[in-house]
Short mmCIF file of C-alpha atoms (C1' of nucleotides) in Angstrom, two decimals:
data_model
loop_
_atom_site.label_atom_id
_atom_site.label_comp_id
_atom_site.label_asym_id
_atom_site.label_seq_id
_atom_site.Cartn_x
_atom_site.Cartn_y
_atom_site.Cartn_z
CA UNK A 13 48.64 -13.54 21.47
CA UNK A 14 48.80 -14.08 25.41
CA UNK A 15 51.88 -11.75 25.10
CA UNK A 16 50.06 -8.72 23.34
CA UNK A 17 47.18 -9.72 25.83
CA UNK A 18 49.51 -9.01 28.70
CA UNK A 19 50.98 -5.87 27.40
CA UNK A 20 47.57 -4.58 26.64
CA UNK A 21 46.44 -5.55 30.42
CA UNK A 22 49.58 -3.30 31.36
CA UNK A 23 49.30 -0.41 29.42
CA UNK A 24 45.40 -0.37 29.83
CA UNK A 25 44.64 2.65 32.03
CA UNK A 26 41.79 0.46 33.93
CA UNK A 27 43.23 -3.32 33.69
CA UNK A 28 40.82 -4.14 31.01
CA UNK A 29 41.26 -5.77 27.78
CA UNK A 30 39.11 -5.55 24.57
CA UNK A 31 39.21 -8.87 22.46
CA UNK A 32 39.14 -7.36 19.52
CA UNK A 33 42.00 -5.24 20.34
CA UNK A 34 43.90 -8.46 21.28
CA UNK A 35 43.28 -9.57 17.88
CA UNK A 36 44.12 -6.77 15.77
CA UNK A 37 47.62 -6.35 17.68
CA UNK A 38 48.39 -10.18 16.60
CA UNK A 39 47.13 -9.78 13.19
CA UNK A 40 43.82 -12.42 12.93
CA UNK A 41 40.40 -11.97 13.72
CA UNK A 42 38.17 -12.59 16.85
CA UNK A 43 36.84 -16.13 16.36
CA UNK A 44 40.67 -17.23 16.35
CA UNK A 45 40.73 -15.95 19.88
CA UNK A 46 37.27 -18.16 20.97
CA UNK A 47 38.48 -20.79 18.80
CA UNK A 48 41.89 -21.02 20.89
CA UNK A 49 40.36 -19.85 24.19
CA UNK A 50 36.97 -20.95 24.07
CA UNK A 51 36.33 -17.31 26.04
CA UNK A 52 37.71 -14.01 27.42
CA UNK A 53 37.96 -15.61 30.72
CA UNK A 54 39.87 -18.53 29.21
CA UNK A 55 42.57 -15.88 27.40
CA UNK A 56 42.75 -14.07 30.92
CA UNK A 57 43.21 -17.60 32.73
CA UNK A 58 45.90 -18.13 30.07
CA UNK A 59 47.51 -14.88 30.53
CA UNK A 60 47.58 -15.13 34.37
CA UNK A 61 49.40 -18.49 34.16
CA UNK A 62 51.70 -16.81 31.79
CA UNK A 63 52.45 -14.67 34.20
CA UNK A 64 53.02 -17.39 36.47
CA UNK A 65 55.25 -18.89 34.61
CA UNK A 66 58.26 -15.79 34.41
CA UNK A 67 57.21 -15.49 38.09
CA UNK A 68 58.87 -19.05 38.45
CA UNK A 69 61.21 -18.22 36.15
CA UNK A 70 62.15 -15.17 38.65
CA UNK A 71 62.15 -17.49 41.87
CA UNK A 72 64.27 -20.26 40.33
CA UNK A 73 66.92 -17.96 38.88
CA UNK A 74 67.00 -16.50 42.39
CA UNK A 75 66.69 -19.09 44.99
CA UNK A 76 69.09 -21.69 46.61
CA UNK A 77 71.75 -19.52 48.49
CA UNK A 78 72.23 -22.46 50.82
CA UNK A 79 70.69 -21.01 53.54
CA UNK A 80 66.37 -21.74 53.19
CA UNK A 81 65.43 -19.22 55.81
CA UNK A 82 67.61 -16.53 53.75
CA UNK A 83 66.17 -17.71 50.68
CA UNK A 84 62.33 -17.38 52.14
CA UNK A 85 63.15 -13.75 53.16
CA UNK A 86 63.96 -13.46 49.34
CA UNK A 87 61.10 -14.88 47.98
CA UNK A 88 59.05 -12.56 49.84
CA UNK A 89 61.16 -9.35 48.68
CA UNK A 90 60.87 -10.94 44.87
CA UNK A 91 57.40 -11.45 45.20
CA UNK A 92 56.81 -7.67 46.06
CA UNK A 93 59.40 -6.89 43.24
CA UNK A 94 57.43 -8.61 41.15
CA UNK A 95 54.18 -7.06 42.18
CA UNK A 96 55.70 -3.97 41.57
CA UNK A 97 57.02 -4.25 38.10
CA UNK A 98 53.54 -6.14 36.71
CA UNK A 99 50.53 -4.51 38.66
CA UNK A 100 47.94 -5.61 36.51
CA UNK A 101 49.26 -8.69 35.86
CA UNK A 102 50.23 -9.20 39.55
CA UNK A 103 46.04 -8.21 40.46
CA UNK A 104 44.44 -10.80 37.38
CA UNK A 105 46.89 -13.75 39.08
CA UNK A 106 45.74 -13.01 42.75
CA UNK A 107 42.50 -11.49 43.33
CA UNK A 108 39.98 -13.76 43.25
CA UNK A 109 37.83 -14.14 40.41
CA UNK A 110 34.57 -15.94 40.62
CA UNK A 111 35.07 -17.67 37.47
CA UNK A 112 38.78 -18.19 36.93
CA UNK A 113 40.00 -21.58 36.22
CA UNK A 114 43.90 -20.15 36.43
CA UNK A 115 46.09 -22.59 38.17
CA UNK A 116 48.86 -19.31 38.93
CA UNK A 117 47.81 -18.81 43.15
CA UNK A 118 48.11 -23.05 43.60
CA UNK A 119 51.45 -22.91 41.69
CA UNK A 120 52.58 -20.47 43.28
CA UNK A 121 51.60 -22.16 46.78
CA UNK A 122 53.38 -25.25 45.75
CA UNK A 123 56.25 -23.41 45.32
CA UNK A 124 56.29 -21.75 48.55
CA UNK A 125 55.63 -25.13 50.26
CA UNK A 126 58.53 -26.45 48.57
CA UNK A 127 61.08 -23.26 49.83
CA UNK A 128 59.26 -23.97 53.34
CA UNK A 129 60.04 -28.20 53.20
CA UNK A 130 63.50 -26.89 52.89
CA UNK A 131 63.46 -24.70 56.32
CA UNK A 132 61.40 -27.60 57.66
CA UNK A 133 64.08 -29.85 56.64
CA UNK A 134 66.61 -27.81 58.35
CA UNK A 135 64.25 -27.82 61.81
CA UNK A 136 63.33 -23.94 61.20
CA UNK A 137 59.88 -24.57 60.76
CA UNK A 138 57.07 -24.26 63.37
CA UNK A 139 54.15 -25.06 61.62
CA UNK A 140 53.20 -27.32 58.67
CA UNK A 141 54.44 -26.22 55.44
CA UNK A 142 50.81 -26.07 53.87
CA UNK A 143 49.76 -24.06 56.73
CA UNK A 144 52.76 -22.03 56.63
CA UNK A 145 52.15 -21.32 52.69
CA UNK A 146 48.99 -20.25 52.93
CA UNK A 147 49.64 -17.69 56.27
CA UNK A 148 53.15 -16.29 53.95
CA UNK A 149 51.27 -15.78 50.63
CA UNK A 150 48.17 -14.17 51.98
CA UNK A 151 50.30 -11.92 53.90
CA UNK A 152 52.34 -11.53 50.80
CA UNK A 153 49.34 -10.71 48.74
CA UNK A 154 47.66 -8.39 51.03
CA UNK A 155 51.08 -6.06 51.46
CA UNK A 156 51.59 -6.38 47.75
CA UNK A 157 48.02 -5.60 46.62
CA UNK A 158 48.15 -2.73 49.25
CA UNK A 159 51.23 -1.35 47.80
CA UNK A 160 49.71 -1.25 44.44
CA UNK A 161 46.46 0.53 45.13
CA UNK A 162 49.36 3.54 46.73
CA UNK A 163 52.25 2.88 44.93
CA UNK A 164 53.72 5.25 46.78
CA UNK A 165 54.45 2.69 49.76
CA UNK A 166 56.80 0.70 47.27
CA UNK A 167 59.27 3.64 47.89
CA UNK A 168 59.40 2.66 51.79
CA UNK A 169 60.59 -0.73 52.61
CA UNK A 170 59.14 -0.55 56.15
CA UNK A 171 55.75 -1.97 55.58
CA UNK A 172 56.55 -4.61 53.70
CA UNK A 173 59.45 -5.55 55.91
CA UNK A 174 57.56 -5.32 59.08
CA UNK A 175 54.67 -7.95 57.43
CA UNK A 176 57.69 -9.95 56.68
CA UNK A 177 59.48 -10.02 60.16
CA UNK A 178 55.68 -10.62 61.98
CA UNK A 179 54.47 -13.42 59.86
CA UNK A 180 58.04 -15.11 59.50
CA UNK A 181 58.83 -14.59 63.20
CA UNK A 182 55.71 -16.80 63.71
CA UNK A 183 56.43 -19.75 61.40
CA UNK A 184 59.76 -20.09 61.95
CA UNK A 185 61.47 -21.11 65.08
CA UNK A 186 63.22 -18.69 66.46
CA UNK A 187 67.18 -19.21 65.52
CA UNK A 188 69.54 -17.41 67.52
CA UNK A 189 70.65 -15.56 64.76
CA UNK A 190 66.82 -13.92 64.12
CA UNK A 191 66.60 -14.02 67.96
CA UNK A 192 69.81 -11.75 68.69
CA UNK A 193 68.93 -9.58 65.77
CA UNK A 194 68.69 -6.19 67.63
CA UNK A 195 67.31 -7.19 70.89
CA UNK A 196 69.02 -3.85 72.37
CA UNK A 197 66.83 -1.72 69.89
CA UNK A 198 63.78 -3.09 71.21
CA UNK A 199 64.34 -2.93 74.75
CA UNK A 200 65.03 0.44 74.63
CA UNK A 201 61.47 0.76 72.95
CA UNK A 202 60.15 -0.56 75.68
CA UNK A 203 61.65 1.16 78.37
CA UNK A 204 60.64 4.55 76.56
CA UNK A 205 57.01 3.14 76.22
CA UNK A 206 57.26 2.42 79.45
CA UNK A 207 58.78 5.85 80.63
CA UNK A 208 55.44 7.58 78.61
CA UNK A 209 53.55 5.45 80.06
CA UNK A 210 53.85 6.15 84.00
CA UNK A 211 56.26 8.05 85.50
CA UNK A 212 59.39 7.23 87.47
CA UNK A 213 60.41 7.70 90.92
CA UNK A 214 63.76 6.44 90.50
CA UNK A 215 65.14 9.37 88.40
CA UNK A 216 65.01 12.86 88.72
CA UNK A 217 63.30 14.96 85.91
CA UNK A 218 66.25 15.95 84.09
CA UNK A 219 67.25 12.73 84.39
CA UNK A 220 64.67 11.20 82.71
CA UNK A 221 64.42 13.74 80.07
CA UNK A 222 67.97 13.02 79.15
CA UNK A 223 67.23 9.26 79.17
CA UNK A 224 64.05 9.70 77.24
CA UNK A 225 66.54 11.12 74.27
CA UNK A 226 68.94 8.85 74.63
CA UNK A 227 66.64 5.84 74.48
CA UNK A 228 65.33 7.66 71.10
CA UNK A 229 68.74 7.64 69.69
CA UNK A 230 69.40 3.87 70.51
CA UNK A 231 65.86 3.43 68.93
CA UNK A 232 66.44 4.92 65.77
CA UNK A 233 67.89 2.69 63.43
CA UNK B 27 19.20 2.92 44.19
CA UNK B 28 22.69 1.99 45.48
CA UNK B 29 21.25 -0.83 48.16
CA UNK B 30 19.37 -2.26 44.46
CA UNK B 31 22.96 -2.34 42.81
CA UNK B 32 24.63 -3.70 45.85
CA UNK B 33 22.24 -6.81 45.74
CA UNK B 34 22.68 -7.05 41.97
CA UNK B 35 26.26 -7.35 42.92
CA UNK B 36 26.08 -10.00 45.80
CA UNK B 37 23.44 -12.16 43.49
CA UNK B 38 25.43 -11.71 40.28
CA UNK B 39 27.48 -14.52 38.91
CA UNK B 40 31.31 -12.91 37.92
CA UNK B 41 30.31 -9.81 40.69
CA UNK B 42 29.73 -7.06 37.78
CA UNK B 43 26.57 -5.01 37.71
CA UNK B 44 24.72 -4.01 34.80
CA UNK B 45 23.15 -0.26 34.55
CA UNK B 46 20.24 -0.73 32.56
CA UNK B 47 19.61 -3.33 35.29
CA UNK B 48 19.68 -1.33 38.28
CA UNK B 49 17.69 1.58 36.70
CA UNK B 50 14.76 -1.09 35.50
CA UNK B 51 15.01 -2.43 39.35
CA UNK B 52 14.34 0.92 40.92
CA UNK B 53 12.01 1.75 38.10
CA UNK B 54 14.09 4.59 36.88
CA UNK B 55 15.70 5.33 33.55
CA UNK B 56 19.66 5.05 32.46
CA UNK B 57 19.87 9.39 32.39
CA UNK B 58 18.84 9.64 35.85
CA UNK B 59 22.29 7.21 36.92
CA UNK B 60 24.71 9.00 35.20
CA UNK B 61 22.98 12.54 36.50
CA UNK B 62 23.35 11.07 39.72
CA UNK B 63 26.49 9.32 39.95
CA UNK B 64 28.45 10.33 36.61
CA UNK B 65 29.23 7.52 35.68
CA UNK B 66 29.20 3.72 36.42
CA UNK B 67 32.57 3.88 38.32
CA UNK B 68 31.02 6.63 40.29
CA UNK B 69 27.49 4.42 41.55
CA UNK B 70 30.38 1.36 42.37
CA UNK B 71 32.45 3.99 44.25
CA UNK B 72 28.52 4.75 46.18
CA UNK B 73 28.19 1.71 46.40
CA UNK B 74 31.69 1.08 48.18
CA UNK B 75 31.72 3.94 50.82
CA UNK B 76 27.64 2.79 51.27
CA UNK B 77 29.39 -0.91 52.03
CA UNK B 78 31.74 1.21 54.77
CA UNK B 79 28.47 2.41 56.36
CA UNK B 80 27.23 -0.65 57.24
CA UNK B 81 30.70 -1.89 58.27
CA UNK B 82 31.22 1.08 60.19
CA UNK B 83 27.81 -0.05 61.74
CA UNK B 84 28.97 -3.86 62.56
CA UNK B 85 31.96 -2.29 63.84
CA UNK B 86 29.97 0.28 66.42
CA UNK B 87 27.84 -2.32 67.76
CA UNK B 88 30.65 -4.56 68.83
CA UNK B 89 33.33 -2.94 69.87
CA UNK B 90 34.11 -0.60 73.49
CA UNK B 91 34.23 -4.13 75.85
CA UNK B 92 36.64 -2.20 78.06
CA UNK B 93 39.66 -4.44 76.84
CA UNK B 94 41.04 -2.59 73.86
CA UNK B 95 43.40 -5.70 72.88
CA UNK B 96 40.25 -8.22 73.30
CA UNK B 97 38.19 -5.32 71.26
CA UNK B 98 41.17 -5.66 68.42
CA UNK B 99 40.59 -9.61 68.54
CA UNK B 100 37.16 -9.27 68.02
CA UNK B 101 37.54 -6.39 65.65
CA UNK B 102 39.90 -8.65 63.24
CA UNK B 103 37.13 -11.59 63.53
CA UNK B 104 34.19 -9.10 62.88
CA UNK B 105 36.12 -8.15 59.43
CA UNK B 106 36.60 -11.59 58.58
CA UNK B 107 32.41 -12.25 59.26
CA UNK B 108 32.00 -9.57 56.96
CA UNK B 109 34.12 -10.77 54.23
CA UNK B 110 32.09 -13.84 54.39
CA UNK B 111 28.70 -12.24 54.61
CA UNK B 112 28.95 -9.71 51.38
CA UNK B 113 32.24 -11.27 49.15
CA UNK B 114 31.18 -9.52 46.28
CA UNK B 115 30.77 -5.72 48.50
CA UNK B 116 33.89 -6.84 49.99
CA UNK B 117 35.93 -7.28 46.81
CA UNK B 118 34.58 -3.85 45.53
CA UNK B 119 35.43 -1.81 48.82
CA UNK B 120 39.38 -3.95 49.69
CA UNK B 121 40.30 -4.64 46.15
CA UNK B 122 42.24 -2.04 44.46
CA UNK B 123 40.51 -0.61 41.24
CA UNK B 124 42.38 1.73 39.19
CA UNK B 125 40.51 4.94 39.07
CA UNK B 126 38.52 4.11 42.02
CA UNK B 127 37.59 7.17 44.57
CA UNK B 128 36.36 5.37 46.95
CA UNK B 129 37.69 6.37 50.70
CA UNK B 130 35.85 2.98 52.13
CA UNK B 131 39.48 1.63 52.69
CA UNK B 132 40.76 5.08 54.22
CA UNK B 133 38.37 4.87 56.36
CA UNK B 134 38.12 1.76 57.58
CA UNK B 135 41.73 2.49 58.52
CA UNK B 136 40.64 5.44 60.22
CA UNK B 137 38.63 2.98 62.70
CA UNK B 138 41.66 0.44 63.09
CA UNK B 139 44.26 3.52 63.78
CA UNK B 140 41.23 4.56 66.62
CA UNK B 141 41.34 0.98 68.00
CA UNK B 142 44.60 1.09 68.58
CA UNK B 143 45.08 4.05 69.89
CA UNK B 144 43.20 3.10 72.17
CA UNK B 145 45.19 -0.12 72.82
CA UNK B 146 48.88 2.01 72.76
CA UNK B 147 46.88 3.98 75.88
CA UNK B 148 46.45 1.05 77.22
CA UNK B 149 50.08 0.83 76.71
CA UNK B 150 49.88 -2.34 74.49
CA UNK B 151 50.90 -1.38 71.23
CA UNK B 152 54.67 -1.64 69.83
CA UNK B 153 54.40 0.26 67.03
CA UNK B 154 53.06 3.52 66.05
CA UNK B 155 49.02 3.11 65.22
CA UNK B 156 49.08 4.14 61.84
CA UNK B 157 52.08 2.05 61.26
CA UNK B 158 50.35 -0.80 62.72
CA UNK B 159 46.92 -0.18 61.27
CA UNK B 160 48.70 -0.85 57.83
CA UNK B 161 49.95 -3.89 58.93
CA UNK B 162 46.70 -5.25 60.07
CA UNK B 163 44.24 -4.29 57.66
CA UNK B 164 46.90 -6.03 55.01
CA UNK B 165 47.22 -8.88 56.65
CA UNK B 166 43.23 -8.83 57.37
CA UNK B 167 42.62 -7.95 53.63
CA UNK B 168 44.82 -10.57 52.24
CA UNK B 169 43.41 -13.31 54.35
CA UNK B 170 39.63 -12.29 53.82
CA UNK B 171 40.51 -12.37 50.59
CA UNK B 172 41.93 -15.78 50.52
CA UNK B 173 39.08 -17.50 51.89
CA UNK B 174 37.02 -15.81 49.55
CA UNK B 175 38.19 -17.76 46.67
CA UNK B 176 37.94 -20.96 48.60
CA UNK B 177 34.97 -20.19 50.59
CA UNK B 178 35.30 -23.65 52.35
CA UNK B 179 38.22 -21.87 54.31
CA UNK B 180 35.43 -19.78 56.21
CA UNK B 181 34.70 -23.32 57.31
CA UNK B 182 38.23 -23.92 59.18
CA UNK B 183 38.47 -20.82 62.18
CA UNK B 184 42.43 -21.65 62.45
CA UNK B 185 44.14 -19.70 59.34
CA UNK B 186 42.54 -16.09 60.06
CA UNK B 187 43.33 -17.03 63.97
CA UNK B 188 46.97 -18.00 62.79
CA UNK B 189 47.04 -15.05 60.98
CA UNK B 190 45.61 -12.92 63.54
CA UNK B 191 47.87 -13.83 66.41
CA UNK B 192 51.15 -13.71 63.99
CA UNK B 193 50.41 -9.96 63.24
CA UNK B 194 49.02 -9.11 66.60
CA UNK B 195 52.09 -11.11 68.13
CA UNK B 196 54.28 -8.73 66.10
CA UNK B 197 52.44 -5.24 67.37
CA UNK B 198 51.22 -5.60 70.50
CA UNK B 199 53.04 -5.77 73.87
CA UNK B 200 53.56 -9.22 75.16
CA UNK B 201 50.46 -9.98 78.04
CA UNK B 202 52.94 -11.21 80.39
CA UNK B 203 54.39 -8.20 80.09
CA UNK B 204 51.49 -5.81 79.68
CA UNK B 205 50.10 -8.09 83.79
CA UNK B 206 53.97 -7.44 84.90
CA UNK B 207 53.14 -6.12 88.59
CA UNK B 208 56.44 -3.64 87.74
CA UNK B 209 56.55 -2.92 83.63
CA UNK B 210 59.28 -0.31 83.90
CA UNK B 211 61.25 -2.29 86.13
CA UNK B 212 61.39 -5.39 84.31
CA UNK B 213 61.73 -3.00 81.26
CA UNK B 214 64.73 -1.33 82.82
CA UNK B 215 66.36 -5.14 83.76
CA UNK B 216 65.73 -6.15 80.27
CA UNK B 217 67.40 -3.07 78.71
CA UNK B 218 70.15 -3.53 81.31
CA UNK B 219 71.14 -7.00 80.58
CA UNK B 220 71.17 -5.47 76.75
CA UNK B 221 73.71 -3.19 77.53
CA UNK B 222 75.71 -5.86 79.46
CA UNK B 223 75.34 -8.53 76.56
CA UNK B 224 76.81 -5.90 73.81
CA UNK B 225 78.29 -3.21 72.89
CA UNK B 226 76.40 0.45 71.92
CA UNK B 227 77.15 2.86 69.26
CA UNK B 228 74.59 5.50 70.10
CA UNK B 229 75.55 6.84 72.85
CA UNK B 230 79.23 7.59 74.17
CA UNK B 231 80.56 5.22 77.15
CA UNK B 232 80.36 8.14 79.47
CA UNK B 233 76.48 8.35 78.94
CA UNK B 234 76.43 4.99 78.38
CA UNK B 235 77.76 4.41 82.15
CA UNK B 236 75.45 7.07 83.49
CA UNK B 237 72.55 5.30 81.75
CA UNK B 238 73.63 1.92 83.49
CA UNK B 239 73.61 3.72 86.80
CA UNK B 240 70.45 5.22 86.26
CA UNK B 241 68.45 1.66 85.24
CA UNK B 242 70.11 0.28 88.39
CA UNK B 243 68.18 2.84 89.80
CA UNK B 244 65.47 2.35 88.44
CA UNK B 245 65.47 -1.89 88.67
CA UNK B 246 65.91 -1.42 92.35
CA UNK B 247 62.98 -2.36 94.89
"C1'" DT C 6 47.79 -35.86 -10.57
"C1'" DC C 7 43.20 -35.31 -9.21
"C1'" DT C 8 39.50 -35.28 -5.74
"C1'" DG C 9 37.19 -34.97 -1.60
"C1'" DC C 10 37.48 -33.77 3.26
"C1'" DC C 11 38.58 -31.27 7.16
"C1'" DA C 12 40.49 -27.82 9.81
"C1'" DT C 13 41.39 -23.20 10.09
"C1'" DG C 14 40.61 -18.31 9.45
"C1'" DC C 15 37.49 -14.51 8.13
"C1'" DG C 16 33.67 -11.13 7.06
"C1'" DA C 17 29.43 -10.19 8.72
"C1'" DT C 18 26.43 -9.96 12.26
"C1'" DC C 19 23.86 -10.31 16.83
"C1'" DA C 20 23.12 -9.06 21.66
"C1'" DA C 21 24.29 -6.65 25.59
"C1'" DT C 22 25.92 -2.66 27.62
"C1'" DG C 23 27.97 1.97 28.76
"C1'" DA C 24 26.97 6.52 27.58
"C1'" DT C 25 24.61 10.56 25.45
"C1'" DA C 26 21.64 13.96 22.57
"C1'" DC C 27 17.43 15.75 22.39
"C1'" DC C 28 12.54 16.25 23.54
"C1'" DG C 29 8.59 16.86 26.70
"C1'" DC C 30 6.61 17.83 31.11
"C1'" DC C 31 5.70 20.40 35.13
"C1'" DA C 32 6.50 23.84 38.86
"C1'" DG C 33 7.20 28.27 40.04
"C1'" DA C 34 8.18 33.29 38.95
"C1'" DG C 35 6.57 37.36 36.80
"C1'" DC D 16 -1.51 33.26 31.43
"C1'" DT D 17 3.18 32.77 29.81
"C1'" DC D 18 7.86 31.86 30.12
"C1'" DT D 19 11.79 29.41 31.93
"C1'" DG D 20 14.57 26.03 34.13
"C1'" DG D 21 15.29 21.69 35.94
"C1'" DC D 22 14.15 16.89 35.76
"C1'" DG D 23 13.09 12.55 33.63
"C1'" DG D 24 12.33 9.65 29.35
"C1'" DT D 25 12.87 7.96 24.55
"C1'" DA D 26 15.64 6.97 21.20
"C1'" DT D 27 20.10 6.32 19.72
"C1'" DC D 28 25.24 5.66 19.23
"C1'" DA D 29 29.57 3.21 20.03
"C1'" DT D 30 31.93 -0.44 21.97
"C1'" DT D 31 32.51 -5.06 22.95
"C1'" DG D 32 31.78 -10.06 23.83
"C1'" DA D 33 30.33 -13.84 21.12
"C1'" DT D 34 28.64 -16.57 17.01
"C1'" DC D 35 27.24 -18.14 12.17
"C1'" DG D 36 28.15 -19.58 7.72
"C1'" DC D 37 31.51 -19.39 3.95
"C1'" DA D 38 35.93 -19.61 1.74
"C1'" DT D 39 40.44 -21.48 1.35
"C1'" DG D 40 44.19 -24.27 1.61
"C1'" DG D 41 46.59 -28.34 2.76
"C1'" DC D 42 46.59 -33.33 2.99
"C1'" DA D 43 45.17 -38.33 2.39
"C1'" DG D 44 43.98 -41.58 -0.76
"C1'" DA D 45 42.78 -43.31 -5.40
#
DNA sequence: TCTGCCATGCGATCAATGATACCGCCAGAG
DNA sequence: CTCTGGCGGTATCATTGATCGCATGGCAGA
């Protein structure tokens, strides 16, 4: 029943469900439904930890490569994968509703502080792990559930990467690896800022007009 | 009749509305709604843009203190005290509904893409505004939206400011930078020592041995 | 094997709500 | 004065969340 729930939820044009709709699909009638879920919000709190239970089914099958920071950058990517494939679903686990009693967003914070215990156990980890979860995951929410009202932005990776890179960059310590990761692409960005900016004695026009395209081609990735 | 369904909306329970409701509050009859709006989608989606006027109003009366970056802070704070103030407006005008034709969140990206233009002038922004405006009105979303289902979060200032300084971290110019005496020198030396450390594909070694010369040039008092 | 009980499912129904068809009223044009 | 068009209201329909009382079937115990 929490399955045909879910399928309804995804194939309804406005996220809604109809209880009686639930029922028919299954085959019984509509006081089985109260009788098993006591209410409409109780089926939705049970479908929302449904979800939440093949989105743990996702993050174990994909997690543990050894590395935690590598698998944190993952988790985020899976999380907007998963966002992605189950809209509706994704919006009843995560938006706040006044009366929900779902567990999903808590689970899915305990997860999160577990994969960040891991990068704290390795010394990659600036803040507390709690703190950390709940910066990551409300980042990770507000990308995703922007994404989904334009799906449009799912086709470019930019966005979501960029969130990524600016809330990771400021939980985790800074690893030589992240640090050295194109250091020459973003100096150039500055200089050209810079260039724009105010102008320069130093050169003559032409000069800087040539350096203003080459810095463009080092910037570009 | 919209300000009477907006305080339906903040006083009601699960944050749903009923028509017959609104119409017996104004004094009005259920025809006259759906002449006027079309449709109970349509009086949310008034409802929504009229929530954007009177954040568009907060917004106006606090912003222009002749920083732009210090305007931004403030800016990211007002949203949060907003979120706080109206949860249930908020929810309609942030949180994406399905057939929803409400610009509220265009526009209020419209303001954030001014405010830092205004700040990439000021030549403190990294990225490109709109690029940037994404970023932050995801990040602010997501977070607003987090303490929204705990409200005691409002309570704690430090997870919006973590939040706030991760993302702004990630798009604005470092300050040290931005009070450098000499930007586009130290940019030059930084971009300099980049080219030293490693190698570059973009441009060929002649240019790239011209383009040393030239930052010498330009690094020199 | 029979009997009584209890849990489970169902038809019928209620209440609330979104949405609409049709009627009446009143202002302004002719 | 009459006609017409727009505006609002009454009554109503359809959908949906939720509940009441009954039937039925399985199981424990005599």
């Amino acid at each position: 029943m929490i399955e045909a729930a879910e399928r309804q939820l995804a194939s309804s044009s406005d996220h809604e469900i109809a209880t009686r709709a639930v029922c028919e699909a299954v085959g019984v009638s509509q006081p089985v439904l109260y009788r098993l879920f006591g209410d409409k919000r109780g089926l939705l709190d049970a479908v929302a930890d449904h979800g939440y239970e093949r989105y743990a089914a996702l993050k174990a099958a994909q997690e543990r490569t050894g590395d935690p920071v590598a698998d944190l950058h993952a988790g985020w990517d899976g999380h907007m994968a998963f966002a992605q494939a189950n809209p509706a679903l994704y919006q009843l686990m995560f938006t706040p509703r006044p009366w929900s009693h779902s567990t999903a967003r808590d689970r899915v914070t305990d997860l999160l502080v577990a994969a960040l215990t891991r990068c704290a156990a390795a010394g990659a980890l600036k803040l507390e792990p709690r703190a950390a979860a709940q910066l990551i995951l409300s980042a990770n929410i507000g990308t995703a559930l922007d994404h989904i009202a334009r799906p449009a932005l799912f086709e470019d990776p930019a966005p979501s990467r960029r969130m990524r890179d600016a809330v990771f960059s400021h939980v985790l310590t800074e690893t030589s690896a992240r640090q050295d990761a194109d250091p020459l692409r973003t100096a150039a960005l500055r200089l050209r800022a810079q260039l724009q900016l105010g102008g320069i004695e130093a050169l003559e026009p032409v000069e800087t007009a040539l350096l203003q395209r080459w810095l463009e081609r080092i910037a570009q990735p």
